[in-house]
XYZ file of C-alpha atoms in Angstrom:
409
model
C 28.502 8.983 5.721
C 25.796 10.137 3.350
C 26.084 10.676 -0.385
C 23.840 10.839 -3.436
C 24.482 9.818 -7.015
C 22.440 9.557 -10.206
C 22.606 6.349 -12.237
C 21.134 5.275 -15.544
C 18.155 3.063 -14.789
C 15.908 0.707 -16.710
C 13.493 2.121 -19.244
C 14.984 5.607 -19.196
C 14.311 5.814 -15.455
C 16.900 7.193 -13.087
C 18.180 5.634 -9.897
C 19.058 7.598 -6.807
C 21.429 5.978 -4.352
C 21.705 6.789 -0.674
C 24.809 5.458 1.035
C 24.631 5.174 4.809
C 27.487 3.760 6.818
C 29.364 4.074 10.076
C 32.726 3.054 11.394
C 33.457 -0.154 13.224
C 33.237 -3.825 12.479
C 30.269 -5.198 10.585
C 28.284 -8.356 11.043
C 28.873 -11.270 8.692
C 27.274 -9.469 5.760
C 28.876 -10.199 2.391
C 30.695 -7.195 0.998
C 29.553 -5.134 3.974
C 26.773 -3.790 1.753
C 22.965 -3.980 1.634
C 21.295 -2.780 -1.564
C 17.604 -1.876 -1.691
C 15.767 -1.313 -4.975
C 12.575 0.792 -4.998
C 10.632 -0.363 -8.052
C 7.702 1.997 -8.405
C 5.499 4.238 -10.534
C 7.437 7.456 -11.074
C 5.377 8.913 -13.892
C 1.935 7.271 -14.019
C -1.339 7.736 -12.165
C -0.065 6.112 -8.931
C 3.037 8.293 -8.728
C 1.467 10.575 -6.101
C 0.746 7.696 -3.719
C 4.064 5.905 -4.402
C 6.733 7.298 -6.747
C 9.288 9.716 -5.365
C 7.677 9.488 -1.938
C 8.413 5.756 -1.825
C 12.052 6.455 -2.627
C 12.243 9.059 0.145
C 10.616 6.618 2.588
C 13.228 3.955 1.797
C 16.017 6.505 2.209
C 14.662 7.501 5.627
C 14.596 3.841 6.698
C 18.214 3.439 5.556
C 19.228 6.554 7.482
C 17.458 5.381 10.626
C 18.997 1.909 10.592
C 22.540 2.809 9.530
C 23.755 3.013 13.132
C 22.552 -0.558 13.733
C 24.875 -1.923 11.030
C 28.222 -0.215 11.697
C 30.617 -0.539 8.804
C 27.879 -1.685 6.426
C 26.781 0.493 3.500
C 23.024 0.654 2.877
C 22.351 1.713 -0.705
C 18.958 2.655 -2.143
C 18.313 2.723 -5.904
C 15.127 3.316 -7.873
C 13.522 2.498 -11.231
C 10.192 3.233 -12.905
C 8.315 0.076 -13.937
C 5.896 2.184 -16.038
C 3.022 0.032 -14.764
C 4.054 -2.748 -17.136
C 4.610 -6.317 -15.861
C 7.296 -7.109 -18.435
C 9.342 -4.033 -17.517
C 8.903 -4.747 -13.819
C 10.068 -8.361 -14.161
C 12.972 -7.440 -16.461
C 14.159 -4.752 -14.063
C 13.932 -7.153 -11.135
C 15.991 -9.791 -12.960
C 18.608 -7.237 -14.027
C 18.877 -5.921 -10.491
C 19.416 -9.445 -9.185
C 21.798 -10.673 -11.882
C 23.858 -7.559 -12.575
C 23.444 -5.105 -9.696
C 23.289 -7.440 -6.700
C 20.143 -5.891 -5.247
C 19.212 -7.623 -1.994
C 15.597 -6.479 -1.623
C 12.984 -4.960 -3.928
C 10.481 -2.589 -2.341
C 7.075 -1.076 -3.177
C 5.877 -2.217 -6.686
C 2.383 -0.731 -6.992
C -0.079 -2.415 -9.371
C -0.939 -6.040 -8.789
C -0.048 -7.268 -12.284
C 3.470 -5.870 -11.982
C 3.862 -7.169 -8.436
C 2.863 -10.699 -9.458
C 5.470 -10.628 -12.251
C 8.166 -9.445 -9.822
C 7.027 -12.063 -7.311
C 7.830 -14.800 -9.827
C 11.123 -13.197 -10.847
C 12.307 -13.293 -7.229
C 10.905 -16.701 -6.295
C 13.675 -18.887 -4.843
C 16.248 -16.172 -5.523
C 18.779 -14.652 -3.104
C 16.647 -11.504 -2.719
C 13.510 -10.532 -0.789
C 10.436 -8.808 -2.216
C 8.795 -6.444 0.295
C 5.556 -5.558 -1.502
C 4.037 -2.442 0.039
C 2.366 -1.077 -3.100
C 0.108 -3.816 -4.549
C -3.271 -4.947 -3.273
C -3.677 -8.459 -4.657
C -4.242 -11.229 -2.112
C -2.667 -13.660 -4.587
C 0.713 -12.721 -3.071
C -0.334 -14.409 0.168
C -2.638 -16.920 -1.532
C -1.903 -19.453 -4.274
C 0.993 -17.350 -5.651
C 2.727 -16.919 -2.273
C 6.518 -17.160 -2.318
C 9.008 -17.809 0.504
C 10.835 -14.669 -0.698
C 7.834 -12.304 -0.564
C 6.537 -10.238 2.344
C 3.283 -8.335 1.711
C 3.096 -5.083 3.684
C 0.491 -2.309 4.142
C -2.849 -3.617 2.804
C -4.618 -5.975 0.417
C -8.034 -6.147 -1.213
C -9.444 -8.408 1.516
C -8.400 -6.030 4.311
C -9.769 -2.962 2.523
C -13.062 -4.526 1.488
C -13.581 -6.277 4.807
C -12.719 -3.178 6.844
C -14.968 -0.743 5.004
C -17.856 -3.069 4.204
C -18.033 -4.434 7.748
C -17.862 -1.055 9.477
C -20.382 0.590 7.142
C -22.842 -2.324 7.186
C -22.677 -2.681 10.965
C -23.275 1.068 11.168
C -26.583 0.760 9.318
C -25.540 0.855 5.658
C -27.347 -2.348 4.756
C -28.015 -1.838 1.037
C -25.128 -1.539 -1.431
C -24.560 -0.878 -5.112
C -21.064 -1.298 -6.553
C -19.287 0.828 -9.134
C -16.464 -1.486 -10.180
C -13.383 -1.185 -12.364
C -13.570 -3.996 -14.906
C -10.347 -5.880 -14.186
C -9.146 -8.402 -11.623
C -8.379 -5.862 -8.890
C -11.825 -4.251 -9.051
C -13.564 -7.615 -9.229
C -11.697 -8.755 -6.098
C -12.711 -5.644 -4.169
C -16.356 -6.042 -5.131
C -16.381 -9.768 -4.414
C -14.781 -9.446 -0.992
C -16.984 -6.535 0.041
C -20.160 -8.201 -1.223
C -19.419 -11.311 0.807
C -19.056 -9.243 3.984
C -22.234 -7.243 3.352
C -24.270 -10.410 2.801
C -22.744 -12.173 5.817
C -23.968 -9.309 8.006
C -27.512 -9.443 6.670
C -27.080 -6.660 4.151
C -28.194 -6.627 0.547
C -26.261 -5.978 -2.669
C -28.903 -4.518 -4.961
C -26.683 -4.403 -8.026
C -23.413 -3.391 -9.623
C -22.030 -1.864 -12.790
C -18.562 -2.194 -14.275
C -16.581 0.515 -15.994
C -13.365 0.311 -18.064
C -10.119 1.182 -16.251
C -8.924 4.777 -16.600
C -12.388 5.977 -17.559
C -13.068 9.691 -17.998
C -16.869 9.746 -17.829
C -18.737 7.981 -15.004
C -22.088 9.685 -15.556
C -24.032 6.673 -16.862
C -22.625 4.379 -14.157
C -23.354 6.859 -11.368
C -26.887 7.439 -12.604
C -27.502 3.692 -12.408
C -26.102 3.650 -8.865
C -28.254 6.638 -7.937
C -31.346 5.011 -9.415
C -30.759 1.809 -7.462
C -31.823 3.485 -4.241
C -28.990 1.784 -2.343
C -27.864 3.553 0.813
C -24.199 2.910 0.028
C -22.401 3.180 -3.293
C -19.234 1.106 -3.047
C -16.388 2.303 -5.252
C -14.438 -0.814 -6.213
C -11.789 1.030 -8.183
C -8.596 2.984 -7.549
C -6.569 6.149 -8.088
C -7.873 8.183 -11.063
C -11.061 6.143 -11.369
C -11.909 6.702 -7.701
C -11.073 10.392 -7.936
C -13.272 10.791 -11.013
C -16.114 8.794 -9.459
C -16.191 10.926 -6.318
C -16.012 14.231 -8.174
C -18.807 13.335 -10.575
C -20.950 11.853 -7.788
C -20.855 15.263 -6.123
C -21.802 16.979 -9.383
C -24.879 14.760 -9.642
C -25.903 15.504 -6.043
C -25.704 11.859 -5.029
C -24.394 12.484 -1.511
C -26.680 15.456 -0.871
C -29.542 13.182 -1.887
C -28.871 10.885 1.045
C -26.672 8.170 -0.462
C -23.149 7.682 0.916
C -19.938 6.761 -0.872
C -17.622 4.055 0.440
C -14.236 3.895 -1.292
C -12.677 0.451 -1.148
C -9.235 1.826 -2.050
C -8.471 5.487 -1.516
C -5.352 7.113 -0.119
C -4.402 10.513 1.210
C -3.136 11.700 -2.164
C -6.474 10.779 -3.762
C -8.408 12.803 -1.190
C -6.055 15.722 -1.861
C -6.807 15.441 -5.571
C -10.571 15.408 -4.978
C -10.606 18.128 -2.302
C -12.519 18.085 0.985
C -15.508 19.909 -0.484
C -16.304 16.912 -2.693
C -14.770 14.125 -0.573
C -16.326 15.038 2.788
C -18.264 12.210 4.401
C -16.546 9.529 2.344
C -15.836 6.253 4.168
C -12.527 4.426 3.644
C -10.067 2.031 5.264
C -6.339 2.744 5.482
C -3.347 1.092 7.125
C -1.731 4.403 8.093
C -2.501 8.058 8.685
C 0.189 10.668 9.202
C -1.674 12.514 12.007
C -2.517 9.466 14.102
C 0.017 9.854 16.930
C 3.368 11.394 17.862
C 5.341 8.735 15.977
C 3.430 9.129 12.724
C 3.601 12.926 12.954
C 7.363 12.918 13.540
C 7.911 10.729 10.476
C 5.530 12.864 8.422
C 7.495 16.003 9.317
C 10.759 14.414 8.148
C 9.072 13.165 4.992
C 7.492 16.568 4.280
C 10.873 18.283 4.576
C 12.063 16.227 1.601
C 8.754 16.299 -0.317
C 7.838 19.996 -0.471
C 5.402 19.745 2.413
C 3.482 16.669 1.215
C 2.450 14.120 3.828
C 3.086 10.387 3.320
C 0.469 7.995 2.031
C -0.100 4.505 3.394
C 1.912 2.978 0.555
C 4.876 5.241 1.258
C 4.660 4.516 4.981
C 4.645 0.818 4.103
C 7.903 1.212 2.195
C 9.526 2.733 5.284
C 8.189 0.139 7.728
C 8.854 -2.806 5.400
C 12.407 -1.657 4.681
C 13.075 -1.130 8.377
C 11.858 -4.627 9.259
C 13.918 -6.080 6.415
C 17.059 -4.378 7.745
C 16.331 -5.618 11.269
C 16.097 -9.139 9.864
C 19.396 -8.719 7.972
C 21.090 -7.753 11.219
C 19.473 -10.630 13.123
C 20.327 -13.176 10.424
C 23.826 -11.797 9.839
C 23.377 -12.216 6.090
C 21.529 -10.827 3.066
C 20.616 -14.293 1.778
C 16.964 -14.000 0.770
C 15.800 -17.307 2.233
C 17.397 -16.621 5.610
C 16.259 -12.998 5.796
C 12.650 -13.720 4.788
C 12.504 -16.460 7.407
C 13.893 -14.068 10.014
C 11.306 -11.424 9.033
C 8.620 -13.964 9.893
C 10.350 -14.966 13.106
C 10.891 -11.583 14.760
C 7.922 -9.309 15.631
C 7.357 -6.143 13.644
C 7.578 -2.889 15.585
C 7.904 0.592 14.124
C 6.464 4.076 14.815
C 4.122 3.999 11.820
C 2.280 0.671 12.108
C 3.087 -0.268 15.684
C 3.554 -3.859 16.779
C 2.670 -6.799 14.589
C 3.835 -10.027 13.006
C 4.616 -11.543 9.611
C 2.740 -14.790 9.023
C 3.921 -17.935 7.277
C 2.172 -16.817 4.065
C 4.192 -13.572 4.067
C 1.319 -11.339 5.196
C 2.438 -8.533 7.541
C -0.354 -8.306 10.100
C -1.160 -5.045 11.909
C -4.156 -2.907 12.817
C -6.198 -1.285 10.048
C -8.046 2.019 10.428
C -11.565 2.978 9.345
C -11.961 6.707 8.599
C -14.487 9.284 7.516
C -13.209 12.189 5.441
C -13.564 15.538 7.210
C -15.549 18.482 5.938
C -13.653 21.673 5.051
C -14.863 23.225 8.321
C -13.543 20.303 10.372
C -10.080 20.377 8.785
C -7.499 22.370 10.747
C -5.014 22.764 7.926
C -3.311 21.206 4.874
C -3.457 17.390 4.777
C -5.792 17.257 7.807
C -8.276 14.998 6.035
C -9.380 12.093 8.225
C -11.263 11.492 11.425
C -10.807 8.044 12.933
C -14.066 6.148 13.340
C -12.763 2.719 14.292
C -9.528 0.791 14.749
C -9.733 -2.701 13.281
C -7.504 -4.969 15.396
C -4.814 -6.992 13.676
C -6.553 -10.240 14.572
C -9.569 -9.194 12.458
C -7.956 -6.982 9.828
C -6.634 -9.571 7.352
C -7.865 -12.763 5.737
C -7.390 -15.741 8.057
C -4.241 -17.728 7.322
C -6.137 -20.940 6.572
C -8.402 -19.321 3.951
C -5.834 -18.045 1.457
C -4.662 -21.261 -0.128
C -0.961 -20.511 0.365
C 1.120 -23.722 0.357
C 3.491 -22.169 2.905
C 0.641 -21.830 5.397
C 0.032 -25.572 5.291
C 3.632 -26.188 6.335
C 3.484 -23.893 9.354
């Protein structure tokens, strides 16, 4: 059975519910119902990389797993957290207390994710965080209820900085968004560059959501560094890349390395300006038959758009959560989170992996170079794979994060 309904959601947001069920007896799941809440950015500057696409990804996971839970209804609802921690936390608490949501998915923006992480700590629900980048979720702020999917700042900075430095890009200058996320990207990348014998010749910080990067880019250009590391995200990264092209930085011999950039960002920049850019991602829609098949299903519901890494993470994280619900025979958050760490991860988008004691989902990461317009064979054909970073090297070692749960494992 499949039905859709519109509900009134928090903060004037709407919620879309997908009900998937089948006949037959269910497992020992209370109420024969599993309720997933996609808490995301539906209207802000991360809505292209998350937003409606994250909702569609969760719906596809529910559709795909419905046959594995016969007689159980899988419901997916959505709300817009407006990129505000207080709204995110309030929505999470309302979903838990009044709407019996069993798992909260996505939650882009680290500040919002950390607020939701605390709202769900020791609750009966699981937080599958595929949208945020902060390593705090698997570090000092780790929670037994939280699973961190897709990526984090350590994986992105380590992947790009290591691959570029080992490839000869020994001198770096950082253009950094002046808040905790940007500082973390710069700090992690700088440490890798220096550990490999490279040199960080300088850095400059810009306010978040800046519109003019000219003075910062001119400083980066004047530094003479081979690599300009962009320790920012979304609109700031898009603006940095576009203006760097206007100033002739890349044609002058310097290269750009984006420490967080997704498919939707490259689409916004365009291949003419983004070509040659280095970046690390957890997922690419055109990687293999499994990713392409999912991307085709996603595109059919999203007017031809291809999924980003964050949206793919919602699908894979939701699917693993549902597998754990089936294996545990319950939606109790403590039991399901423990089961998610016990059983291996395996899906067509990220392949095989594990979830560690600190809640970090571990899988391969991918180092790409953005194609030129001549190399691209069609819409959304943006990346060429340079290197696969194996799961064993892709994420911060378990013993270096400071998560209390890791010490108990």
